[in-house]
């Protein structure tokens, strides 16, 4: 399946600001199949949008943001494996278009990945995932004050109490590193429920 959309543009944060002369464009290509008893899902998505700074003389912080991802998952009986990778220019980090430029039209590059595995034993599902997201400075930029990477690993146990009620317990370790060498670490423990209807 191929899906393409034209959207109201989003304002950048920490970079180009002002009215947008062009809409944003998003698209996704997805493929599903069953091969020798395994369920396969593959997809790739893209996004692009022109950023414009109305408050600077000349072109100011005008630039085009774009990004693409590719990934998929495979189910073999009770085992599910998945993986995704993305790359972008001017997309920023943590939130879409946050700190995507250096303020002078220089786009910051970003990339990252996520890998996940789950296994079901009756009503219990065990899962682990690891992901990291990186932000690089623009060409010639001193990016000392910027985050360089955010990484996390999560292990979880999920129990289907009913068809619509899921009980869960998760432990997550998070590490954030700055271009200047600083580092923050956190360990989180979560327990809760998820209700679908």
Tab-separated table of C-alpha atoms in Angstrom:
chain	number	residue	atom	x	y	z
A	1	UNK	CA	0.000	0.000	0.000
A	2	UNK	CA	1.150	3.518	-0.785
A	3	UNK	CA	-0.116	6.509	1.184
A	4	UNK	CA	0.794	10.122	0.431
A	5	UNK	CA	-0.443	13.186	2.311
A	6	UNK	CA	-0.199	16.968	2.059
A	7	UNK	CA	-0.404	18.666	5.448
A	8	UNK	CA	-0.515	22.073	7.086
A	9	UNK	CA	3.139	22.872	7.818
A	10	UNK	CA	4.490	22.676	11.364
A	11	UNK	CA	6.526	25.508	12.841
A	12	UNK	CA	10.116	24.682	13.726
A	13	UNK	CA	11.270	25.105	17.344
A	14	UNK	CA	14.682	26.519	18.170
A	15	UNK	CA	15.396	27.446	14.549
A	16	UNK	CA	13.481	28.870	11.605
A	17	UNK	CA	10.207	30.489	12.658
A	18	UNK	CA	7.531	32.346	10.774
A	19	UNK	CA	4.854	31.697	8.201
A	20	UNK	CA	5.229	28.713	5.906
A	21	UNK	CA	4.918	29.219	2.165
A	22	UNK	CA	4.607	25.505	1.383
A	23	UNK	CA	2.762	22.585	2.961
A	24	UNK	CA	4.450	19.510	4.370
A	25	UNK	CA	4.560	16.258	2.410
A	26	UNK	CA	4.446	12.826	4.016
A	27	UNK	CA	4.361	9.384	2.427
A	28	UNK	CA	4.524	5.717	3.361
A	29	UNK	CA	5.016	2.496	1.421
A	30	UNK	CA	4.036	-0.720	3.254
A	31	UNK	CA	4.118	-4.401	2.330
A	32	UNK	CA	2.457	-7.356	4.103
A	33	UNK	CA	2.843	-11.025	3.256
A	34	UNK	CA	2.798	-14.540	4.680
A	35	UNK	CA	5.847	-16.565	3.687
A	36	UNK	CA	6.210	-20.189	4.796
A	37	UNK	CA	4.032	-19.552	7.853
A	38	UNK	CA	5.814	-16.336	8.839
A	39	UNK	CA	3.990	-12.995	8.786
A	40	UNK	CA	6.151	-10.256	7.275
A	41	UNK	CA	5.601	-6.497	7.415
A	42	UNK	CA	7.963	-4.022	5.703
A	43	UNK	CA	7.606	-0.266	5.382
A	44	UNK	CA	9.391	2.930	4.443
A	45	UNK	CA	8.186	6.473	5.113
A	46	UNK	CA	9.349	9.963	4.170
A	47	UNK	CA	8.678	13.541	5.256
A	48	UNK	CA	9.756	16.875	3.799
A	49	UNK	CA	8.910	20.507	4.541
A	50	UNK	CA	10.361	23.896	3.679
A	51	UNK	CA	11.353	25.939	6.733
A	52	UNK	CA	11.302	29.735	6.525
A	53	UNK	CA	12.548	32.476	8.834
A	54	UNK	CA	10.595	35.727	8.465
A	55	UNK	CA	12.669	37.577	11.044
A	56	UNK	CA	16.095	37.526	9.386
A	57	UNK	CA	17.379	39.587	6.492
A	58	UNK	CA	17.958	37.733	3.222
A	59	UNK	CA	17.437	33.986	3.346
A	60	UNK	CA	18.154	33.875	7.096
A	61	UNK	CA	17.375	30.426	8.449
A	62	UNK	CA	15.568	29.131	5.343
A	63	UNK	CA	16.157	25.448	4.602
A	64	UNK	CA	14.345	22.258	3.621
A	65	UNK	CA	13.827	19.524	6.212
A	66	UNK	CA	13.577	15.924	5.079
A	67	UNK	CA	13.738	12.446	6.513
A	68	UNK	CA	13.219	8.811	5.623
A	69	UNK	CA	12.862	5.601	7.601
A	70	UNK	CA	12.910	1.924	6.695
A	71	UNK	CA	12.134	-1.156	8.736
A	72	UNK	CA	9.831	-4.038	9.399
A	73	UNK	CA	8.896	-6.971	11.557
A	74	UNK	CA	8.447	-10.707	11.201
A	75	UNK	CA	6.228	-13.036	13.230
A	76	UNK	CA	7.211	-16.703	13.432
A	77	UNK	CA	4.731	-18.541	15.664
A	78	UNK	CA	5.062	-16.837	19.080
A	79	UNK	CA	8.273	-14.946	18.247
A	80	UNK	CA	8.202	-11.407	16.837
A	81	UNK	CA	11.343	-9.577	15.651
A	82	UNK	CA	11.392	-5.960	14.477
A	83	UNK	CA	13.864	-3.306	13.461
A	84	UNK	CA	13.796	0.273	12.156
A	85	UNK	CA	16.331	2.864	10.977
A	86	UNK	CA	15.852	6.563	10.163
A	87	UNK	CA	17.917	9.385	8.689
A	88	UNK	CA	17.093	13.064	8.379
A	89	UNK	CA	18.370	16.577	7.739
A	90	UNK	CA	16.772	19.504	9.533
A	91	UNK	CA	14.380	17.236	11.482
A	92	UNK	CA	15.908	17.949	14.896
A	93	UNK	CA	15.709	15.724	17.955
A	94	UNK	CA	13.191	14.658	20.623
A	95	UNK	CA	10.318	16.370	18.760
A	96	UNK	CA	9.728	16.998	15.053
A	97	UNK	CA	11.631	20.127	13.857
A	98	UNK	CA	13.069	20.844	17.332
A	99	UNK	CA	16.648	22.225	17.023
A	100	UNK	CA	16.823	21.113	13.386
A	101	UNK	CA	19.134	23.970	12.333
A	102	UNK	CA	21.948	26.145	13.653
A	103	UNK	CA	19.910	29.346	13.197
A	104	UNK	CA	21.758	30.326	10.007
A	105	UNK	CA	20.244	27.888	7.537
A	106	UNK	CA	22.644	25.059	8.410
A	107	UNK	CA	20.753	21.791	8.780
A	108	UNK	CA	21.628	19.391	11.573
A	109	UNK	CA	21.672	15.719	10.610
A	110	UNK	CA	19.997	13.029	12.687
A	111	UNK	CA	19.792	9.259	12.574
A	112	UNK	CA	18.830	6.376	14.783
A	113	UNK	CA	17.481	2.877	15.053
A	114	UNK	CA	15.267	0.581	17.120
A	115	UNK	CA	15.477	-3.204	17.508
A	116	UNK	CA	12.847	-5.236	19.346
A	117	UNK	CA	12.063	-8.873	20.147
A	118	UNK	CA	9.036	-10.370	21.914
A	119	UNK	CA	8.015	-13.931	22.726
A	120	UNK	CA	4.580	-15.160	23.867
A	121	UNK	CA	4.030	-17.975	26.347
A	122	UNK	CA	0.266	-18.484	26.616
A	123	UNK	CA	-1.120	-15.196	28.041
A	124	UNK	CA	2.337	-13.817	28.923
A	125	UNK	CA	4.541	-11.871	26.530
A	126	UNK	CA	8.216	-11.190	27.246
A	127	UNK	CA	9.872	-8.325	25.394
A	128	UNK	CA	13.101	-6.381	25.055
A	129	UNK	CA	13.990	-3.423	22.852
A	130	UNK	CA	16.973	-1.164	22.328
A	131	UNK	CA	17.055	2.137	20.491
A	132	UNK	CA	19.258	5.158	19.992
A	133	UNK	CA	18.790	8.562	18.372
A	134	UNK	CA	21.683	10.860	17.382
A	135	UNK	CA	21.921	14.544	16.459
A	136	UNK	CA	24.937	15.969	14.628
A	137	UNK	CA	25.879	19.631	14.382
A	138	UNK	CA	25.573	21.530	11.106
A	139	UNK	CA	28.676	21.927	8.929
A	140	UNK	CA	31.211	24.058	10.814
A	141	UNK	CA	28.998	24.362	13.917
A	142	UNK	CA	30.371	24.137	17.450
A	143	UNK	CA	27.688	21.815	18.843
A	144	UNK	CA	29.077	21.568	22.392
A	145	UNK	CA	25.749	22.514	24.020
A	146	UNK	CA	23.661	20.039	22.018
A	147	UNK	CA	22.599	16.525	22.890
A	148	UNK	CA	24.643	14.027	20.873
A	149	UNK	CA	22.609	10.890	21.537
A	150	UNK	CA	19.709	9.446	23.525
A	151	UNK	CA	19.719	5.676	24.058
A	152	UNK	CA	17.463	3.304	25.949
A	153	UNK	CA	16.977	-0.373	26.612
A	154	UNK	CA	13.681	-1.721	27.951
A	155	UNK	CA	12.736	-5.165	29.233
A	156	UNK	CA	9.109	-5.970	29.941
A	157	UNK	CA	6.601	-8.625	30.989
A	158	UNK	CA	3.038	-8.260	29.666
A	159	UNK	CA	0.063	-10.352	30.818
A	160	UNK	CA	-3.268	-10.457	28.962
A	161	UNK	CA	-5.769	-10.646	31.823
A	162	UNK	CA	-8.653	-10.434	29.331
A	163	UNK	CA	-8.892	-9.741	25.595
A	164	UNK	CA	-9.038	-5.997	26.331
A	165	UNK	CA	-7.013	-5.653	29.549
A	166	UNK	CA	-3.220	-5.923	29.641
A	167	UNK	CA	-1.092	-5.834	32.802
A	168	UNK	CA	2.522	-4.770	32.341
A	169	UNK	CA	5.824	-4.352	34.145
A	170	UNK	CA	8.817	-2.667	32.501
A	171	UNK	CA	12.367	-1.717	33.455
A	172	UNK	CA	14.126	0.917	31.310
A	173	UNK	CA	17.681	2.225	31.341
A	174	UNK	CA	18.192	5.574	29.571
A	175	UNK	CA	21.468	7.324	28.687
A	176	UNK	CA	21.787	10.828	27.212
A	177	UNK	CA	25.147	12.143	25.996
A	178	UNK	CA	26.096	15.700	24.980
A	179	UNK	CA	28.533	16.785	22.271
A	180	UNK	CA	30.534	18.502	25.008
A	181	UNK	CA	31.108	15.234	26.863
A	182	UNK	CA	28.419	15.402	29.564
A	183	UNK	CA	26.198	12.411	30.290
A	184	UNK	CA	22.929	11.719	32.144
A	185	UNK	CA	21.643	8.282	33.097
A	186	UNK	CA	18.330	7.100	34.525
A	187	UNK	CA	16.760	3.797	35.550
A	188	UNK	CA	12.955	3.622	35.472
A	189	UNK	CA	10.538	0.970	36.711
A	190	UNK	CA	6.932	0.976	35.507
A	191	UNK	CA	3.911	-1.097	36.412
A	192	UNK	CA	0.427	-0.530	35.083
A	193	UNK	CA	-2.475	-1.566	32.890
A	194	UNK	CA	-3.551	-0.961	29.306
A	195	UNK	CA	-7.236	-1.068	28.352
A	196	UNK	CA	-8.321	-1.302	24.712
A	197	UNK	CA	-11.879	-1.037	23.387
